[in-house]
Tab-separated table of C-alpha atoms and ligand atoms in Angstrom:
chain	number	residue	atom	x	y	z
A	1	MET	CA	0.099	20.392	17.446
A	2	ALA	CA	2.537	21.718	14.828
A	3	THR	CA	3.727	19.379	12.094
A	4	LEU	CA	7.056	20.438	10.678
A	5	ARG	CA	7.346	20.088	6.907
A	6	VAL	CA	10.863	19.013	5.963
A	7	GLU	CA	12.134	18.652	2.409
A	8	SER	CA	15.775	17.671	2.804
A	9	ILE	CA	17.251	14.382	3.946
A	10	GLY	CA	19.761	16.276	6.112
A	11	GLY	CA	16.998	18.300	7.779
A	12	LEU	CA	14.974	15.173	8.497
A	13	ARG	CA	17.953	13.316	9.950
A	14	ALA	CA	18.718	16.268	12.270
A	15	ARG	CA	15.122	16.215	13.627
A	16	VAL	CA	15.132	12.460	14.130
A	17	ARG	CA	18.547	12.613	15.836
A	18	ALA	CA	17.259	15.288	18.246
A	19	ALA	CA	14.189	13.161	19.077
A	20	ARG	CA	16.392	10.126	19.718
A	21	GLU	CA	18.613	12.174	22.019
A	22	GLU	CA	15.460	12.991	24.004
A	23	GLY	CA	14.956	9.243	24.383
A	24	LYS	CA	11.994	9.027	21.991
A	25	SER	CA	11.269	6.009	19.813
A	26	ILE	CA	10.693	6.746	16.129
A	27	GLY	CA	7.668	5.674	14.066
A	28	CYS	CA	7.519	6.088	10.297
A	29	VAL	CA	4.389	6.086	8.112
A	30	PRO	CA	5.440	6.037	4.438
A	31	THR	CA	2.787	7.412	2.080
A	32	MET	CA	2.311	8.847	-1.367
A	33	GLY	CA	-0.047	11.499	-0.002
A	34	ALA	CA	-3.729	12.069	-0.816
A	35	LEU	CA	-4.199	10.962	2.772
A	36	HIS	CA	-7.450	9.331	3.862
A	37	ALA	CA	-8.795	7.618	6.981
A	38	GLY	CA	-6.660	4.531	6.232
A	39	HIS	CA	-3.496	6.633	6.499
A	40	ALA	CA	-4.934	8.369	9.574
A	41	ALA	CA	-5.372	4.972	11.256
A	42	LEU	CA	-1.702	4.152	10.557
A	43	ILE	CA	-0.621	7.528	11.950
A	44	ASP	CA	-2.792	7.029	15.057
A	45	ARG	CA	-1.206	3.630	15.583
A	46	ALA	CA	2.302	5.124	15.229
A	47	ARG	CA	1.339	7.976	17.567
A	48	GLY	CA	0.202	5.468	20.188
A	49	ASP	CA	3.377	3.363	19.890
A	50	CYS	CA	6.146	5.929	19.375
A	51	GLY	CA	7.434	9.149	20.924
A	52	PHE	CA	8.184	10.764	17.556
A	53	VAL	CA	6.202	10.215	14.359
A	54	VAL	CA	7.494	10.883	10.852
A	55	ALA	CA	5.100	10.611	7.898
A	56	THR	CA	6.677	10.612	4.467
A	57	LEU	CA	4.981	11.895	1.334
A	58	PHE	CA	6.685	10.999	-1.908
A	59	VAL	CA	4.915	9.972	-5.114
A	60	ASN	CA	7.620	7.565	-6.152
A	61	PRO	CA	8.080	7.559	-9.957
A	62	MET	CA	10.035	4.282	-9.805
A	63	GLN	CA	6.941	2.265	-8.831
A	64	PHE	CA	4.682	3.521	-11.641
A	65	ASN	CA	4.572	1.490	-14.824
A	66	GLU	CA	3.242	4.332	-16.909
A	67	ARG	CA	4.006	8.041	-16.892
A	68	ALA	CA	0.265	8.790	-17.370
A	69	ASP	CA	-0.599	6.845	-14.194
A	70	LEU	CA	2.037	8.795	-12.246
A	71	GLU	CA	0.614	12.074	-13.529
A	72	ARG	CA	-2.956	11.016	-12.681
A	73	TYR	CA	-2.012	10.092	-9.099
A	74	PRO	CA	-3.946	12.468	-6.798
A	75	ARG	CA	-1.964	15.174	-4.999
A	76	SER	CA	-3.243	17.328	-2.113
A	77	LEU	CA	-0.303	18.600	-0.063
A	78	GLU	CA	-2.144	21.281	1.941
A	79	ALA	CA	-4.938	18.885	2.932
A	80	ASP	CA	-2.324	16.226	3.765
A	81	LEU	CA	-0.491	18.662	6.039
A	82	ALA	CA	-3.785	19.416	7.798
A	83	VAL	CA	-4.376	15.663	8.370
A	84	CYS	CA	-0.842	15.354	9.786
A	85	ARG	CA	-1.420	18.312	12.119
A	86	ARG	CA	-4.720	16.912	13.375
A	87	ARG	CA	-3.225	13.462	14.014
A	88	GLY	CA	-0.099	14.779	15.779
A	89	VAL	CA	2.575	13.910	13.208
A	90	ASP	CA	5.862	15.520	14.283
A	91	VAL	CA	7.474	15.749	10.857
A	92	LEU	CA	6.070	15.384	7.351
A	93	PHE	CA	8.968	14.559	5.043
A	94	VAL	CA	8.176	15.817	1.523
A	95	PRO	CA	11.279	15.337	-0.612
A	96	ALA	CA	11.468	16.474	-4.218
A	97	GLU	CA	12.293	13.827	-6.814
A	98	THR	CA	15.820	15.298	-7.087
A	99	GLU	CA	16.310	14.835	-3.330
A	100	MET	CA	15.370	11.146	-3.480
A	101	TYR	CA	17.001	10.396	-6.830
A	102	PRO	CA	19.715	13.004	-7.461
A	103	ARG	CA	21.175	10.724	-10.115
A	104	ARG	CA	19.683	7.942	-12.221
A	105	ALA	CA	19.425	5.034	-9.791
A	106	THR	CA	21.723	2.088	-10.446
A	107	THR	CA	21.059	0.179	-7.217
A	108	PHE	CA	17.737	-1.549	-6.600
A	109	VAL	CA	16.123	-3.898	-4.092
A	110	ASP	CA	14.403	-6.929	-5.618
A	111	VAL	CA	12.384	-9.410	-3.589
A	112	GLU	CA	12.054	-12.491	-5.776
A	113	GLY	CA	9.070	-14.847	-5.986
A	114	LEU	CA	6.588	-12.871	-3.898
A	115	THR	CA	6.657	-10.134	-6.524
A	116	ASP	CA	5.959	-12.372	-9.557
A	117	VAL	CA	2.352	-13.115	-8.597
A	118	LEU	CA	-0.902	-11.137	-8.055
A	119	CYS	CA	-0.244	-7.430	-8.862
A	120	GLY	CA	3.398	-8.204	-9.680
A	121	ALA	CA	2.320	-10.313	-12.668
A	122	PHE	CA	0.527	-7.307	-14.162
A	123	ARG	CA	2.836	-4.466	-13.060
A	124	PRO	CA	6.392	-5.431	-14.010
A	125	GLY	CA	8.952	-3.467	-11.991
A	126	HIS	CA	6.333	-2.036	-9.609
A	127	PHE	CA	7.495	-3.883	-6.499
A	128	ARG	CA	11.154	-3.218	-7.287
A	129	GLY	CA	10.235	0.475	-7.202
A	130	VAL	CA	8.353	0.028	-3.913
A	131	THR	CA	11.084	-1.954	-2.136
A	132	THR	CA	13.838	0.355	-3.388
A	133	VAL	CA	12.093	3.499	-2.165
A	134	VAL	CA	10.988	1.915	1.128
A	135	MET	CA	14.569	0.772	1.723
A	136	LYS	CA	15.771	4.327	1.048
A	137	LEU	CA	13.139	5.786	3.398
A	138	LEU	CA	14.056	3.293	6.127
A	139	HIS	CA	17.719	4.314	5.756
A	140	ILE	CA	16.824	8.005	5.822
A	141	VAL	CA	14.455	7.890	8.828
A	142	VAL	CA	15.921	4.833	10.653
A	143	PRO	CA	12.648	4.246	12.532
A	144	ASP	CA	12.043	1.700	15.263
A	145	ARG	CA	8.710	0.870	13.626
A	146	ALA	CA	7.249	1.408	10.165
A	147	TYR	CA	3.516	1.210	9.428
A	148	PHE	CA	1.768	-0.222	6.351
A	149	GLY	CA	-1.881	-0.977	5.565
A	150	GLU	CA	-3.293	-4.421	4.802
A	151	LYS	CA	-5.122	-2.970	1.793
A	152	ASP	CA	-1.837	-3.356	-0.087
A	153	TYR	CA	-1.465	-6.896	1.211
A	154	GLN	CA	1.165	-7.993	-1.304
A	155	GLN	CA	3.212	-4.848	-0.652
A	156	LEU	CA	3.091	-5.597	3.086
A	157	ALA	CA	4.222	-9.217	2.550
A	158	VAL	CA	7.046	-8.101	0.228
A	159	ILE	CA	8.276	-5.443	2.667
A	160	ARG	CA	8.164	-7.890	5.592
A	161	ARG	CA	10.238	-10.323	3.555
A	162	MET	CA	12.761	-7.646	2.560
A	163	VAL	CA	13.168	-6.624	6.219
A	164	GLU	CA	13.646	-10.255	7.249
A	165	ASP	CA	16.023	-11.179	4.408
A	166	LEU	CA	18.210	-8.094	4.891
A	167	ASN	CA	18.082	-8.046	8.731
A	168	LEU	CA	16.800	-4.487	8.848
A	169	PRO	CA	16.446	-3.289	12.460
A	170	VAL	CA	12.829	-2.148	12.125
A	171	GLU	CA	9.518	-3.628	13.220
A	172	ILE	CA	6.906	-3.665	10.470
A	173	VAL	CA	3.462	-2.952	11.916
A	174	SER	CA	0.313	-3.486	9.849
A	175	ALA	CA	-3.208	-2.140	10.250
A	176	ALA	CA	-6.506	-3.458	8.919
A	177	THR	CA	-8.051	-1.982	5.764
A	178	VAL	CA	-10.361	0.949	6.452
A	179	ARG	CA	-13.605	0.864	4.445
A	180	GLU	CA	-16.410	3.215	3.487
A	181	PRO	CA	-19.737	2.308	5.170
A	182	ASP	CA	-20.772	0.502	1.931
A	183	GLY	CA	-17.603	-1.657	1.998
A	184	LEU	CA	-15.343	0.048	-0.567
A	185	ALA	CA	-11.748	-0.002	0.664
A	186	LEU	CA	-10.336	3.488	1.112
A	187	SER	CA	-7.727	4.304	-1.499
A	188	SER	CA	-6.177	7.545	-2.736
A	189	ARG	CA	-7.131	6.389	-6.230
A	190	ASN	CA	-10.873	6.398	-5.342
A	191	ARG	CA	-10.711	10.173	-5.918
A	192	ASN	CA	-10.279	9.496	-9.627
A	193	LEU	CA	-13.567	7.519	-9.904
A	194	THR	CA	-16.690	9.001	-11.461
A	195	ALA	CA	-19.938	8.502	-9.501
A	196	GLU	CA	-20.874	5.617	-11.854
A	197	GLN	CA	-17.461	3.959	-11.516
A	198	ARG	CA	-17.616	4.431	-7.726
A	199	ALA	CA	-20.958	2.546	-7.663
A	200	ALA	CA	-19.622	-0.218	-9.940
A	201	ALA	CA	-16.455	-0.559	-7.823
A	202	LEU	CA	-18.555	-2.053	-5.016
A	203	ALA	CA	-18.527	-5.351	-6.917
A	204	LEU	CA	-14.912	-5.744	-5.743
A	205	PRO	CA	-15.526	-5.863	-1.953
A	206	ARG	CA	-18.830	-7.668	-2.498
A	207	ALA	CA	-17.210	-10.450	-4.531
A	208	LEU	CA	-14.468	-10.791	-1.908
A	209	GLN	CA	-16.935	-10.877	0.984
A	210	ALA	CA	-19.073	-13.453	-0.850
A	211	ALA	CA	-15.976	-15.618	-1.333
A	212	ARG	CA	-15.031	-15.214	2.331
A	213	ARG	CA	-18.539	-16.292	3.383
A	214	ALA	CA	-18.434	-19.264	0.997
A	215	VAL	CA	-15.148	-20.445	2.554
A	216	ALA	CA	-16.656	-20.001	6.036
A	217	ALA	CA	-19.616	-22.126	4.891
A	218	GLY	CA	-17.284	-24.925	3.778
A	219	GLU	CA	-16.313	-24.225	0.147
A	220	ARG	CA	-12.809	-25.630	-0.388
A	221	ASN	CA	-12.456	-25.350	-4.145
A	222	ALA	CA	-10.643	-22.189	-5.304
A	223	ALA	CA	-11.816	-22.575	-8.917
A	224	ALA	CA	-15.451	-22.543	-7.753
A	225	LEU	CA	-14.767	-19.350	-5.788
A	226	ARG	CA	-13.157	-17.709	-8.824
A	227	ARG	CA	-16.135	-18.667	-11.017
A	228	ALA	CA	-18.605	-17.217	-8.491
A	229	ALA	CA	-16.533	-14.021	-8.239
A	230	GLN	CA	-16.442	-13.599	-12.016
A	231	ARG	CA	-20.266	-13.410	-12.008
A	232	TRP	CA	-20.145	-10.231	-9.847
A	233	PHE	CA	-17.946	-8.601	-12.475
A	234	ASP	CA	-19.968	-9.885	-15.435
A	235	ARG	CA	-22.868	-7.813	-14.070
A	236	GLU	CA	-20.721	-4.626	-13.980
A	237	PRO	CA	-19.747	-3.372	-17.451
A	238	LEU	CA	-17.860	-0.426	-15.868
A	239	LEU	CA	-15.523	-2.763	-14.011
A	240	ARG	CA	-12.967	-5.132	-15.582
A	241	LEU	CA	-11.577	-7.870	-13.352
A	242	GLU	CA	-7.803	-8.292	-13.676
A	243	TYR	CA	-7.360	-11.143	-11.218
A	244	PHE	CA	-9.188	-12.853	-8.364
A	245	GLU	CA	-6.874	-15.245	-6.540
A	246	ILE	CA	-6.933	-17.405	-3.454
A	247	VAL	CA	-3.385	-17.518	-2.090
A	248	ASP	CA	-1.319	-18.697	0.840
A	249	PRO	CA	-1.116	-15.678	3.225
A	250	GLU	CA	2.687	-15.833	3.451
A	251	SER	CA	4.077	-17.276	0.209
A	252	LEU	CA	1.268	-15.663	-1.870
A	253	GLN	CA	1.261	-18.802	-4.019
A	254	GLN	CA	-2.064	-19.854	-5.484
A	255	VAL	CA	-4.036	-22.396	-3.455
A	256	GLU	CA	-6.378	-24.761	-5.316
A	257	ARG	CA	-7.764	-26.685	-2.344
A	258	ILE	CA	-8.352	-24.600	0.786
A	259	ALA	CA	-7.059	-26.417	3.851
A	260	GLY	CA	-6.180	-23.523	6.184
A	261	PRO	CA	-5.998	-19.736	6.318
A	262	VAL	CA	-5.859	-18.051	2.892
A	263	ARG	CA	-5.889	-14.526	1.537
A	264	ILE	CA	-8.350	-13.733	-1.214
A	265	ALA	CA	-6.995	-10.871	-3.310
A	266	ALA	CA	-8.353	-9.121	-6.387
A	267	ALA	CA	-7.622	-6.256	-8.751
A	268	ALA	CA	-10.020	-4.587	-11.156
A	269	TRP	CA	-10.070	-1.595	-13.479
A	270	ALA	CA	-12.724	1.120	-13.504
A	271	GLY	CA	-11.812	3.097	-16.607
A	272	LYS	CA	-8.175	4.149	-16.110
A	273	THR	CA	-8.280	3.581	-12.352
A	274	ARG	CA	-6.886	0.354	-10.956
A	275	LEU	CA	-8.411	-0.843	-7.689
A	276	ILE	CA	-7.167	-3.590	-5.387
A	277	ASP	CA	-8.649	-5.227	-2.308
A	278	ASN	CA	-8.280	-8.409	-0.256
A	279	VAL	CA	-9.774	-10.304	2.673
A	280	ALA	CA	-8.620	-13.054	5.007
A	281	ALA	CA	-10.537	-16.358	4.894
A	282	GLY	CA	-10.301	-19.941	6.120
B	1	PAF	O1	1.713	2.313	-0.251
B	1	PAF	C1	2.233	3.360	-0.688
B	1	PAF	O2	1.675	4.447	-0.556
B	1	PAF	C2	3.579	3.277	-1.384
B	1	PAF	O3	3.699	2.121	-2.140
B	1	PAF	C3	4.772	3.423	-0.419
B	1	PAF	C4	4.837	2.289	0.572
B	1	PAF	C5	4.677	4.752	0.325
B	1	PAF	C6	6.080	3.421	-1.225
B	1	PAF	O4	6.115	4.453	-2.162
């Protein structure tokens, strides 16, 4: 099936309007490209739920803390278009930076509290960039449903909260993290790993799975879980742990004594590549 590549907001709105007039519901899968099986799972979900599927591809400068990180972000437009075609995406929206930000932005969306912890504590301004661009995309596409992966668990929680707080008429649908057979969570950034870093990166899912199993076996002390996790990273000189936290799944506030469901989330650096992952426990 043909995927139409659209670069202008006006062009996209015209396509979506036509689909609505045909009585189709609209699904939106926002991405920054370098599509992998995790994105494909979100597209498949949208395809199953909605009559018309829009994927967006915009490497959003506002959510990058450093210019160098933005420049290093993998880009593969032709391969991304091929993924969209194979999965039956109707429109791939690929706006230029000048289309999304024709002038220096002066209006932003800030979700307080949820964005101060976990990745937000280490990436000031990142979530403001995410929520601002997602808000813009939701206004441009006006989908019935928008799809986000659980791999970016904090992003998902922040977007859900924004939608709730601002009464946006969209259903946020999430999909489970897709992993390589050895457990590494799929991420566009994995493309930047050397073979040695890729092998070392396995400490991240392994530490999380070990913590999940420890909770299932009765461990209730978050500090003990953090200490055990640190040992996985101590054995991997190519990997530097940034945080390993046990948090409430909704408020994302740190939990010291586990008394119900929690999310265990971690971030680590392999060279200049930042990796994140999380699991549910409790
Ligand atoms: O998860 C991503 O790829 C991005 O943060 C998103 C949601 C497309 C916003 O730029």
